[in-house]
Every structure is written in C-alpha cells, then in structure tokens.
CSV table of C-alpha atoms in Angstrom, one decimal:
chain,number,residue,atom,x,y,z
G,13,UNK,CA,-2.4,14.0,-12.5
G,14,UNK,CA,-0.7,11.6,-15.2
G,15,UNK,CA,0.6,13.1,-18.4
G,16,UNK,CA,-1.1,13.4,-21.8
G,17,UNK,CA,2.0,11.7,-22.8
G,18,UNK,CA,2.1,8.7,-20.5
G,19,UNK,CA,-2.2,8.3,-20.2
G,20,UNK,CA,-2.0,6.3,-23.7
G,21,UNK,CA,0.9,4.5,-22.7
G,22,UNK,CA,-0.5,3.0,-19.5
G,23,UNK,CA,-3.8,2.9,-21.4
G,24,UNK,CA,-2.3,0.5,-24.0
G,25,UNK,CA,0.1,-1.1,-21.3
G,26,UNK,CA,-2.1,-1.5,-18.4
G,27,UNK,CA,-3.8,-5.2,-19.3
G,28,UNK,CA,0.1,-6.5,-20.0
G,29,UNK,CA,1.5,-4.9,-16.6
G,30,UNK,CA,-1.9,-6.1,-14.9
G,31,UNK,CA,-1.7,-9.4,-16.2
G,32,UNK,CA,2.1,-9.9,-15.1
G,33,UNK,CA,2.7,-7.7,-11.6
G,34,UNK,CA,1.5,-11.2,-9.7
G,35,UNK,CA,5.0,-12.6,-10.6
G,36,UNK,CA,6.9,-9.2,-11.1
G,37,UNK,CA,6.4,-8.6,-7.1
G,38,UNK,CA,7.9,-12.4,-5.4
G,39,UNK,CA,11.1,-10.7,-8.1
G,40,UNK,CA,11.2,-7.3,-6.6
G,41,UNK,CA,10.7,-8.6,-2.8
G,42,UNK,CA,13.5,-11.0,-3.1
G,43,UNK,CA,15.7,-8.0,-4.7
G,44,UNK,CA,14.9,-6.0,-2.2
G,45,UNK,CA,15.9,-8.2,0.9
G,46,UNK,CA,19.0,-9.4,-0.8
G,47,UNK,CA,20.1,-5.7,-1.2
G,48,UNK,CA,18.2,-4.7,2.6
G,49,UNK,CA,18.2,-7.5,4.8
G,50,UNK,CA,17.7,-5.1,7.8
G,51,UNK,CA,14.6,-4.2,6.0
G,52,UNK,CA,12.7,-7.8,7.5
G,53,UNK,CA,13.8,-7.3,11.0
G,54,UNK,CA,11.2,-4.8,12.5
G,55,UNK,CA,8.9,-3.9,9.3
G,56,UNK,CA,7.4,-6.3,6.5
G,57,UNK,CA,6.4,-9.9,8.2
G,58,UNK,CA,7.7,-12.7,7.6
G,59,UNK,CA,4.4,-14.6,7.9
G,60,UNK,CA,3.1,-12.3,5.0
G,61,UNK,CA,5.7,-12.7,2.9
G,62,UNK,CA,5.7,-16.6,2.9
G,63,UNK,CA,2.3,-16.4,2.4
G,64,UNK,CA,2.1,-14.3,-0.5
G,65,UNK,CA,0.0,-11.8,1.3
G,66,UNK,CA,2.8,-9.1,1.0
G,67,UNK,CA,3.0,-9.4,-2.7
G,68,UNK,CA,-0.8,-9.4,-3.7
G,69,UNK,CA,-1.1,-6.2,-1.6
G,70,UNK,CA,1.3,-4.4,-3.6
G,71,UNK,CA,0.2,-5.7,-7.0
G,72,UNK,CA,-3.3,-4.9,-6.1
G,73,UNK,CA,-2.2,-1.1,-5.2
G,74,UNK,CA,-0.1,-0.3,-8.1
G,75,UNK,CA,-2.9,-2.1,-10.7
G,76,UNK,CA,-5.8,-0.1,-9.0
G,77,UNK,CA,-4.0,3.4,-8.7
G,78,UNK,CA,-2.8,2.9,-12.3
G,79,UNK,CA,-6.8,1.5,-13.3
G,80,UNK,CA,-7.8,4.7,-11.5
G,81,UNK,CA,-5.5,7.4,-13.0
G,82,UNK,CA,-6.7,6.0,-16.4
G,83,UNK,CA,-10.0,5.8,-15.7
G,84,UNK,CA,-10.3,9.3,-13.7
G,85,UNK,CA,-8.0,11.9,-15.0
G,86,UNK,CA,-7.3,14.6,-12.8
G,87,UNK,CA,-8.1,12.5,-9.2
G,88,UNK,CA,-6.2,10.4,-7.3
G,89,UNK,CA,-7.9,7.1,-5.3
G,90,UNK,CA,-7.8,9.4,-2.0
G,91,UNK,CA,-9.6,6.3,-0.2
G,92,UNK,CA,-6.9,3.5,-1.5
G,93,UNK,CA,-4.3,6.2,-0.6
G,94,UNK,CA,-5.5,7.1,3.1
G,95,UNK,CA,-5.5,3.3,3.9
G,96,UNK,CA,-2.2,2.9,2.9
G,97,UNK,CA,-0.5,6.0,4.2
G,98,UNK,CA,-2.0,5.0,7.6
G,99,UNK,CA,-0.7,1.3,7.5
G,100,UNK,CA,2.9,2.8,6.3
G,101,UNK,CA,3.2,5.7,9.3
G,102,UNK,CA,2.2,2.6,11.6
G,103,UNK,CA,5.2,0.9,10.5
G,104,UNK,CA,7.6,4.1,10.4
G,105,UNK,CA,7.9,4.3,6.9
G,106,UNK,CA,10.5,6.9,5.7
G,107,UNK,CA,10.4,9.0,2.4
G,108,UNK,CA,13.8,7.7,1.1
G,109,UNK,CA,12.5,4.4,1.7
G,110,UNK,CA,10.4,4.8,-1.8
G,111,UNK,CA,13.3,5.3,-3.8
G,112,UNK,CA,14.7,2.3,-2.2
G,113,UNK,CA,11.6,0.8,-3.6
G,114,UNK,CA,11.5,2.1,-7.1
G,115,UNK,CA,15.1,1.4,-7.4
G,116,UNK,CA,14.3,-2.8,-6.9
G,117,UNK,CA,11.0,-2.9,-8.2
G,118,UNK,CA,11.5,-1.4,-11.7
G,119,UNK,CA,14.5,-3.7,-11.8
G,120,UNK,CA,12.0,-6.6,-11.6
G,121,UNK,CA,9.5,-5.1,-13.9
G,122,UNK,CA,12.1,-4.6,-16.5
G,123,UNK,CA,13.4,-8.0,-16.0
G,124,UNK,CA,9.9,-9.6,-16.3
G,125,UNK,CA,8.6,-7.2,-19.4
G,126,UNK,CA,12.4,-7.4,-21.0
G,127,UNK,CA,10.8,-8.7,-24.6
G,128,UNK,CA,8.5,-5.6,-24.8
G,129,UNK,CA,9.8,-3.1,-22.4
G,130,UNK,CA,10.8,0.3,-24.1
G,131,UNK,CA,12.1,3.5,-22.8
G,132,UNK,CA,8.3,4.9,-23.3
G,133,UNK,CA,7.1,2.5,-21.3
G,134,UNK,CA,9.8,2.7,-18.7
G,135,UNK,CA,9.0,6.5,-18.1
G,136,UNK,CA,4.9,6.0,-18.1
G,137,UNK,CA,5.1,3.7,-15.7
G,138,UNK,CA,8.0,5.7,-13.6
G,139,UNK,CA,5.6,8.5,-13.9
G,140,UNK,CA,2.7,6.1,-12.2
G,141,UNK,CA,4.8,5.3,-9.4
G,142,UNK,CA,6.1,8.6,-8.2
G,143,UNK,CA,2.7,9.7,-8.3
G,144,UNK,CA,1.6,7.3,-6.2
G,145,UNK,CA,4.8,7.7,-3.9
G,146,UNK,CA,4.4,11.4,-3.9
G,147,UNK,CA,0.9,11.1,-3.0
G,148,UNK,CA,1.7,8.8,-0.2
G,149,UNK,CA,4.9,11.0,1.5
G,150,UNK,CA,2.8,13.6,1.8
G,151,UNK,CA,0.0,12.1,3.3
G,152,UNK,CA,2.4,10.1,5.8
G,153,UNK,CA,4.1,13.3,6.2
G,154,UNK,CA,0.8,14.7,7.9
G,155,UNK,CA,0.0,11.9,10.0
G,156,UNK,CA,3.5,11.8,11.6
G,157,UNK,CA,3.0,15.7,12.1
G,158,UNK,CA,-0.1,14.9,13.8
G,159,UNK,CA,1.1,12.7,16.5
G,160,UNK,CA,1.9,14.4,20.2
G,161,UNK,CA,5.4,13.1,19.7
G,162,UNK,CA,8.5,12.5,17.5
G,163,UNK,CA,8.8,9.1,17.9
G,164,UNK,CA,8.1,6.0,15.9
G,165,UNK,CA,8.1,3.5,18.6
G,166,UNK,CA,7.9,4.0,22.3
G,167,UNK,CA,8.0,1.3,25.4
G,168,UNK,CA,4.7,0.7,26.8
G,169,UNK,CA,4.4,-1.7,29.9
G,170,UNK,CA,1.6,-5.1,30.0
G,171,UNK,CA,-0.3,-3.6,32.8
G,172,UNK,CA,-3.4,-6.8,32.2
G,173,UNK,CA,-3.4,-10.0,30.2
G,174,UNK,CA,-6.8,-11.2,30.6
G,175,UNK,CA,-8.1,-14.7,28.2
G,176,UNK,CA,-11.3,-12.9,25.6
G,177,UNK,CA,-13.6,-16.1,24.7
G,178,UNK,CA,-11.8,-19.0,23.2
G,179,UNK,CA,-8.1,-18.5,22.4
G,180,UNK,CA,-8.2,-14.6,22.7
G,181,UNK,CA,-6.7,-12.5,24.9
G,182,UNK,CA,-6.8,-8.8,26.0
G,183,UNK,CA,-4.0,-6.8,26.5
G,184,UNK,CA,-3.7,-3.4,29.0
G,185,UNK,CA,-0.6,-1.2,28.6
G,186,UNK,CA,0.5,1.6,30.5
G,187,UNK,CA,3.2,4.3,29.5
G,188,UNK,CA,6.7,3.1,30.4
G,189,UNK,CA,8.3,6.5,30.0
G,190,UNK,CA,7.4,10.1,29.6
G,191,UNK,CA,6.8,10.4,26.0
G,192,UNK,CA,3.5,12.2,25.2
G,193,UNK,CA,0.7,10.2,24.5
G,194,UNK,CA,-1.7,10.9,21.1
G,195,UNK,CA,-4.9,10.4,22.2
G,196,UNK,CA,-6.5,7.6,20.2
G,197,UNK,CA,-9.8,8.2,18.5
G,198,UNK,CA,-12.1,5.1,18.7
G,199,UNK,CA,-11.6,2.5,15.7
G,200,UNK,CA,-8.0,2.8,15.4
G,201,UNK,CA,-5.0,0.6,15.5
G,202,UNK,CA,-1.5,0.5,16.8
G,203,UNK,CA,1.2,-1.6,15.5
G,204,UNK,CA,3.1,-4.2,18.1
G,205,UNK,CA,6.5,-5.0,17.5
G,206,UNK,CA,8.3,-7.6,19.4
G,207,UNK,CA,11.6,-10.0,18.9
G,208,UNK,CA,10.6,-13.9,17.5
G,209,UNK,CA,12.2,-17.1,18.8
G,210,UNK,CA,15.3,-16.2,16.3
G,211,UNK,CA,15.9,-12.6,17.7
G,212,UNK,CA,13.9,-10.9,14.4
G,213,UNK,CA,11.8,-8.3,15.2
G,214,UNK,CA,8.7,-8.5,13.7
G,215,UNK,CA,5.1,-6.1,13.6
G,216,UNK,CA,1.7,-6.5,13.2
G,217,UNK,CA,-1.3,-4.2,13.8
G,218,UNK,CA,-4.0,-4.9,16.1
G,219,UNK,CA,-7.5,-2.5,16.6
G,220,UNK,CA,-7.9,-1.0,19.8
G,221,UNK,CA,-10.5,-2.9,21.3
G,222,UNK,CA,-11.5,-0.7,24.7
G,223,UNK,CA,-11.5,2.9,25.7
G,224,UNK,CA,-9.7,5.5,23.5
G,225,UNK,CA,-8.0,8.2,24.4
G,226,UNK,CA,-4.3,7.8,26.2
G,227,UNK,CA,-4.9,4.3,27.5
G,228,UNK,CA,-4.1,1.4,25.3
G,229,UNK,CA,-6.4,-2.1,25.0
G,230,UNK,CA,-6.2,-4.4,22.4
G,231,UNK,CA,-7.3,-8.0,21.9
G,232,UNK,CA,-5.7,-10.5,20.0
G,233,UNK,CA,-6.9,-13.7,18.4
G,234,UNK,CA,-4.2,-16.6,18.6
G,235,UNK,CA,-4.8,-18.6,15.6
G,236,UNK,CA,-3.9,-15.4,13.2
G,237,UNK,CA,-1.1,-17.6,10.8
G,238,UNK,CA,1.1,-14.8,12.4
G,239,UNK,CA,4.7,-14.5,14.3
G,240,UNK,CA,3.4,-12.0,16.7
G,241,UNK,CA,0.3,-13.1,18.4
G,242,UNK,CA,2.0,-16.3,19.6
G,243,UNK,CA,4.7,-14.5,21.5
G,244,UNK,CA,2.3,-11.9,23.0
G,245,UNK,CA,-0.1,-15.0,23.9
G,246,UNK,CA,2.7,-17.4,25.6
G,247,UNK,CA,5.5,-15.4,26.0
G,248,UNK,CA,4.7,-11.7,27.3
G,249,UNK,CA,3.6,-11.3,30.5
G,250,UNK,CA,2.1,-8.9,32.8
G,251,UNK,CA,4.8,-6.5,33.6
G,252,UNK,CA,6.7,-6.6,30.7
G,253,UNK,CA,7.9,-4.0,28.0
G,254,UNK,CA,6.7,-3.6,24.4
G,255,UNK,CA,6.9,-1.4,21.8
G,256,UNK,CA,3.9,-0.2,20.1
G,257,UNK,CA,3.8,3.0,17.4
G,258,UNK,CA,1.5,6.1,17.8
G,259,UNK,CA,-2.4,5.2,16.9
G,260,UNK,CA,-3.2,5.3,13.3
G,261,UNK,CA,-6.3,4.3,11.1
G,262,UNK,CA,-8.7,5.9,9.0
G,263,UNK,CA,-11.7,4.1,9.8
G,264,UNK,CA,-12.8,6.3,12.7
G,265,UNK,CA,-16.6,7.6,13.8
G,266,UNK,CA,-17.8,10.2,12.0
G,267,UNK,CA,-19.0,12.8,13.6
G,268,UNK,CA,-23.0,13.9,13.1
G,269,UNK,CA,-26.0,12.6,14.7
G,270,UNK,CA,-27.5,9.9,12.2
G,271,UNK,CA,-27.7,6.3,12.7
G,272,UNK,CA,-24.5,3.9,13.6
G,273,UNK,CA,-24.8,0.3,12.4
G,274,UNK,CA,-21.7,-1.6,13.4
G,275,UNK,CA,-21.3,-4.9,11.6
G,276,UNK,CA,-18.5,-7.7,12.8
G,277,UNK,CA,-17.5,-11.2,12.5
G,278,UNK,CA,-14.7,-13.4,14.8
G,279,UNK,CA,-12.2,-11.0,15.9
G,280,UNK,CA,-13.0,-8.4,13.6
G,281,UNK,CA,-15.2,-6.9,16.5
G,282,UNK,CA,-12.5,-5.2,17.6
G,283,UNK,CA,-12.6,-1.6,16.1
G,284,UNK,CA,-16.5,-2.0,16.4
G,285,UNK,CA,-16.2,-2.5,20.3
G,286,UNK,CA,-14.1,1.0,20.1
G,287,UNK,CA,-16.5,2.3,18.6
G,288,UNK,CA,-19.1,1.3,20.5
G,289,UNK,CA,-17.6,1.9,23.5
G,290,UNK,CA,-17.3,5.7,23.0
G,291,UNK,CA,-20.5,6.0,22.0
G,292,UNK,CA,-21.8,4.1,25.9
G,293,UNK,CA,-19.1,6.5,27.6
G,294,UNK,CA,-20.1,9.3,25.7
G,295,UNK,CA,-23.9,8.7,26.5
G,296,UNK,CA,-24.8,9.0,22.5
G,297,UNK,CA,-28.2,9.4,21.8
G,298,UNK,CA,-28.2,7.9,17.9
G,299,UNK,CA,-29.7,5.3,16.9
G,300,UNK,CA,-27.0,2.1,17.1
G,301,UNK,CA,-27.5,-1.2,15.8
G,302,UNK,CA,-25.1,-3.9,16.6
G,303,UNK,CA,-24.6,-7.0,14.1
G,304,UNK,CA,-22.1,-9.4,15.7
G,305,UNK,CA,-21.1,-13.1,13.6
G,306,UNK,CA,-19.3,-15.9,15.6
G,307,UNK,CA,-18.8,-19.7,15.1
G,308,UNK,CA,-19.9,-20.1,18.9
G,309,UNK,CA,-20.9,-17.7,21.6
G,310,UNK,CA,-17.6,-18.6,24.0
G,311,UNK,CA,-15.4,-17.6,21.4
G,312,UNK,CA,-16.7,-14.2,21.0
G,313,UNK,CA,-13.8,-12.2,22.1
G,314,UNK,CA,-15.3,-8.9,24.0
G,315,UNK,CA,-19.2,-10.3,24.4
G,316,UNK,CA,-18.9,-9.1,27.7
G,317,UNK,CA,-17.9,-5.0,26.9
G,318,UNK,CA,-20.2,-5.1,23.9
G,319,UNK,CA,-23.0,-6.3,25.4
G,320,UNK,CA,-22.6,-4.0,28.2
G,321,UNK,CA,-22.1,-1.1,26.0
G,322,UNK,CA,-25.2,-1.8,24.1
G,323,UNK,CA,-27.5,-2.2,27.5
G,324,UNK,CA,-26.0,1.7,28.4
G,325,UNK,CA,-27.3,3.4,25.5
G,326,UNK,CA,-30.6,3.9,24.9
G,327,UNK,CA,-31.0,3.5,21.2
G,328,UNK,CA,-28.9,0.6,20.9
G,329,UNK,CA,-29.3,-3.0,19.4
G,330,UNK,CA,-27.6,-6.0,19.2
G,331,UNK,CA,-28.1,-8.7,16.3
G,332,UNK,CA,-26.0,-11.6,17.1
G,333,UNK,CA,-25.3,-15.0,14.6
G,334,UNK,CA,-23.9,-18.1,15.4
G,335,UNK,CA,-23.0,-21.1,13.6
G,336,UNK,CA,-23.9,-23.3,16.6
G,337,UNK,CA,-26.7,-21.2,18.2
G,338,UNK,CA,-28.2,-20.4,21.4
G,339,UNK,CA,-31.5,-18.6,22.6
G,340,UNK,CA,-31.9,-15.2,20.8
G,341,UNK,CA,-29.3,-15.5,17.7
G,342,UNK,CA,-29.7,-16.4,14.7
G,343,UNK,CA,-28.1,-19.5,13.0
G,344,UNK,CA,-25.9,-19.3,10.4
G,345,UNK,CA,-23.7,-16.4,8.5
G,346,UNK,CA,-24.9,-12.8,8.6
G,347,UNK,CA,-27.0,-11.1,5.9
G,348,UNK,CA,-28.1,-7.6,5.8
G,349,UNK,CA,-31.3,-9.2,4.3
G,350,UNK,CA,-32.4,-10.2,7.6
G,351,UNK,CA,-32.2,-7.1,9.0
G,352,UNK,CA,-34.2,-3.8,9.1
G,353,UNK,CA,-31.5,-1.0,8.4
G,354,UNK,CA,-32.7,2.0,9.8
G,355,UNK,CA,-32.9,5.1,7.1
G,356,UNK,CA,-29.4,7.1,6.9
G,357,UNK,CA,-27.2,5.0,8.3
G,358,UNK,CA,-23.4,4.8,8.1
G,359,UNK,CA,-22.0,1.5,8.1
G,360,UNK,CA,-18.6,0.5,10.0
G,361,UNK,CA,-17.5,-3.2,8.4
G,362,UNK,CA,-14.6,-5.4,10.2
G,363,UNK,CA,-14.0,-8.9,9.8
G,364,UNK,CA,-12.6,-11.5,7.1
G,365,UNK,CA,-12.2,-10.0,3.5
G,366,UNK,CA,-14.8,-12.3,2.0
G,367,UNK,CA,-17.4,-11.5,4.8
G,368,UNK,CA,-17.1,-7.5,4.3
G,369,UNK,CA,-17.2,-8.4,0.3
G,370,UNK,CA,-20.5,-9.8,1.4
G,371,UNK,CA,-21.7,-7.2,3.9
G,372,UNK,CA,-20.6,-4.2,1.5
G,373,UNK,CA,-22.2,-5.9,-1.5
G,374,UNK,CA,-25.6,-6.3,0.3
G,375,UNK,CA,-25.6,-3.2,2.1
G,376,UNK,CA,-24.7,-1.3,-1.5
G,377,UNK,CA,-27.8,-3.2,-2.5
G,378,UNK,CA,-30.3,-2.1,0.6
G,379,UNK,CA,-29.5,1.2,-0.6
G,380,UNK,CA,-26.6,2.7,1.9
G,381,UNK,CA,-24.2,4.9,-0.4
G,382,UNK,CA,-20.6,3.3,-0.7
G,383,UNK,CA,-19.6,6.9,0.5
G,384,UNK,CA,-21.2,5.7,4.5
G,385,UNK,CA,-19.6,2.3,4.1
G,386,UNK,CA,-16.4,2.7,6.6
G,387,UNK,CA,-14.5,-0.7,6.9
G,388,UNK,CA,-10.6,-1.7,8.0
G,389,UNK,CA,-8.8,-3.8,6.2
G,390,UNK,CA,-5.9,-5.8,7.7
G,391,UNK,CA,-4.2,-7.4,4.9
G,392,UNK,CA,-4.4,-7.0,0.6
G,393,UNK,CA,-8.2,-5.3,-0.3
G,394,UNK,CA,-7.9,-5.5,-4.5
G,395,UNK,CA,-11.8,-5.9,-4.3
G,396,UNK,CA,-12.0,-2.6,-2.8
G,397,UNK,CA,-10.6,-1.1,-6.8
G,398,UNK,CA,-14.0,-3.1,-8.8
C-alpha cells in the first residue's frame, strides 16, 4: 500500500515521470551494462535491447503500477505482477538483483529529472519501486519453491527436430540428467538458452506447443528478429544439449466445466495447441471452439495436432482465417463479430500484440468479462494498464 505521504507526491509527479521514463530507461540500461556486463550474457537479449523492446517493457511496468497504486489504494496490479514474476523466475532472476536495479535506475531518473527532482520526490518514487520489487521477490520466491527442483537451468537433450509449416520447426527434448522434472501444465513456457556466433549466451521463451507433463515440445518460428531461433533452426541438431529453465506461465486452463474458446494467430498457436491438446488427451467434454488466423494454410505451424485434437473431442470446433484462402476458411483477419461465442465462455488469446488488442477489445464488447480473458504476452503489454 503506498503512503499517505508519498500518494500526493506521485499523484502530482506521475504525468512528469510518465512523460519522461521513455528516455530515462535507454540511461538506466546503458548504466547498468557498463557497471554488469555479465548481466547480457545469459539474461536480457540483445535483440530486445537494440530494438527498444527491453526499455518500453520497463517504462510501461513502472508507469502502470504507479497509475495503479494511485488509482486503487490499498491493491496492487496482481495480474501485471503475476506476468512479470513468471517471465523473471524463467530467466533466474535473484532478489539482490533488484537492488542492483534500483541502484542504476534511480541514478538515471535523477539524472533525467535533475531540474525538478527533490528529496520528496526521490523517496515517493523509492517508495513506488520497492513496492513493486517487494511484490515481485515474493511472488518469484513462490514459483521457484514450486518447482520439483533447485535448479535454474538444467541440460535437456534434442530428441526431434521436425520443419512445422513454412519456416517453423518443432523441437522434442528429453532429460539429459537426473534432475527432477516439474510437470508442465498445458499453456506454459520454458525459456531456451543457448551461446550466439560470438560465444554470448542468450534466452528467449518459447510456449510449449505438445503434451504437458514431463516431456518437453516447443515450436519455433524462424523469422522472430531474435538471436535464438536462428541457432536452434540451423545450428542445433538432433542429439544435442540445451539448457532450458523449469516451466513457468500464468496463462494456464482453468479448471471448471464451461466453455473454452481458444483464439490464435501465426505462431501464437502455440500455448493454444497445449491447451487443446490436454483437453483431446484428457477426453474433455466442454464445449471448445477453435479460432485459428494465418497468412497461408502451409505456414500454419501445428495444423496437423490441432486439427487432430479438435476431430477427438466431441464438442470441438475449428474456425480457421486465411489471407490467401482455401475451401472452408474465411478470408481475411479474424473478428469475433463473425463468430457465435457460445454463453460463458473463457477466452485464451495468443498472437501479435495488436491482434489480441483487437480480439480483447471485441470480445469485451460481445459481452465476455475481462476477468475470463486469459492471454500470454511475449514481449512489452502497456495496453494491458488502459
């Protein structure tokens, strides 16, 4: 809960910091690296640094927890929150990591904001981010409690590499030790780390694309902007050793017996396919409907398992758009206005930002409360505070 004595102060202060945290961040990440250097070689990207992506993440997380504490005394965004602790225990970060943080980015902000910075202002805004880092430890503390083992990263072996439509491709790992396994529930990620054509390590998350539980399947898309995919696309091959963290990720099927509509577009079909998958294996008897979006039907990545999937369960569905289409799909973009939504229904949302914008928007709009509206997000989501 923020402070009677700091709520005015980031009240009055908010617009200013809000207005400026889009240049204060590039300051604090290039303090940061030039004090921690070691701090690029196995956890932030590279890729998302040079493009920015880094930075607007963490302006758009300090400016919406600080809109929120504001705007909902008392609370804390437990959604924002959730979605971040989950991408940070992915990545193995550590609690003394935030002071490392604090220490660089308040440098920056005082920098930027020395004209009208004042010790009042100093300690509100201290206050906000402690909060916030306090909020996150704990929760990070619970998901790395959670796991069946002790470690962050652990060697798993490329038991298939097997092309997924037009330049995807699925991976299979086994185990390459004994470490326990943490069974996976379905819509979940796992982060990959491998070493670059320079020797840096360097992560990225992918969705779990096939059966949960101990086993380990995702698929990757080649044409991501990132460092990773390209080495796991021409480099790794089967037989070879990665390391990949314990499962983590929110956005996970809800138990209950009401309708599932699970809504993708390109690769984001990834977590849906989990999803989906459990349900066929499972032998479900809700009510799913399936809403796929590609550019072509050869480069959709798993239309094999999730057509497959939907033909095993009995109250399943598949909705299917295409910009260039065939028999039986639609042409164009998806809209929820096309479609019947069946009464009750939780929504599960994966795909580029401005298509779940969309999908969210007109789903909020066919009446389905933003409280059944599950989505992942793999990259900044400031939309998600307005």
């Amino acid at each position: 809960m923020l402070s009677d004595k700091s709520r005015p102060v980031i009240e009055a202060t908010l617009p200013l910091v809000g207005s400026r945290i889009g240049s204060i961040t590039p300051n604090f990440y290039a303090r940061l690296f030039a004090a921690h250097p070691e701090l690029m070689d196995g956890l932030f990207s590279r890729s998302n640094q040079r493009s920015g992506n880094q930075q607007q993440a963490l302006a758009g997380s300090i400016a919406a927890f600080a809109t929120h504490l504001v705007n909902n005394p008392g609370t804390l965004p437990e959604t924002v929150l959730s979605r971040i602790a989950h991408r940070h225990a992915s990545l193995g970060i550590t609690e003394p990591q935030y002071q490392v943080v604090y220490e660089h980015l308040f440098a920056a902000i005082a920098e930027d904001l020395a004209e009208v910075i004042t010790p009042e202002i100093a300690e509100a805004w201290t206050e906000v981010y402690w909060l916030m880092a306090d909020a996150l430890i704990k929760l990070e503390k619970g998901l790395y409690a959670a796991q069946a083992n002790d470690k962050m990263w652990t060697p798993w072996r490329v038991a298939a590499k097997t092309p997924a439509g037009t330049g995807s491709m699925t991976f299979t790992l086994e185990p390459a030790d004994d470490t326990p396994v943490t069974p996976a529930l379905p819509g979940q990620y796992v982060s990959v780390k491998v070493a670059v054509a320079d020797g840096l390590r360097q992560v990225r998350q992918y969705s779990l694309s096939g059966d949960a539980g101990t086993s380990r399947t995702f698929t990757t898309k080649l044409d991501d902007g990132g460092e990773v995919s390209p080495v796991l696309h021409n480099t790794v091959q089967v037989g070879d050793v990665v390391e990949i963290s314990n499962p983590y990720g929110e956005i996970t099927l809800k138990e209950g017996d009401g309708p599932v509509v699970l809504a993708s577009a390109g690769i984001g079909c990834t977590p849906t396919a989990s999803i989906l998958r459990f349900l066929a294996e499972s032998g479900s008897d809700r009510q799913v409907l399936v809403l796929h979006a590609e550019s072509t039907l050869d480069s959709w990545a798993l239309r094999s398992q999730m057509t497959d999937d939907v033909e095993r369960l009995d109250g399943a569905e598949l909705q299917l758009w295409l910009e260039k289409p065939v028999d039986g799909a639609k042409e164009g973009f998806m809209s929820l206005r096309e479609v019947d939504l069946p009464a009750n229904a939780s929504l599960y949302l994966c795909g580029p930002l401005p298509f779940m914008k969309n999908i969210r928007n007109e789903a909020i709009n066919a009446g389905i409360p933003a409280t059944r509206i599950h989505y992942e997000v793999f990259g900044p989501d400031i939309w998600l505070a307005s």
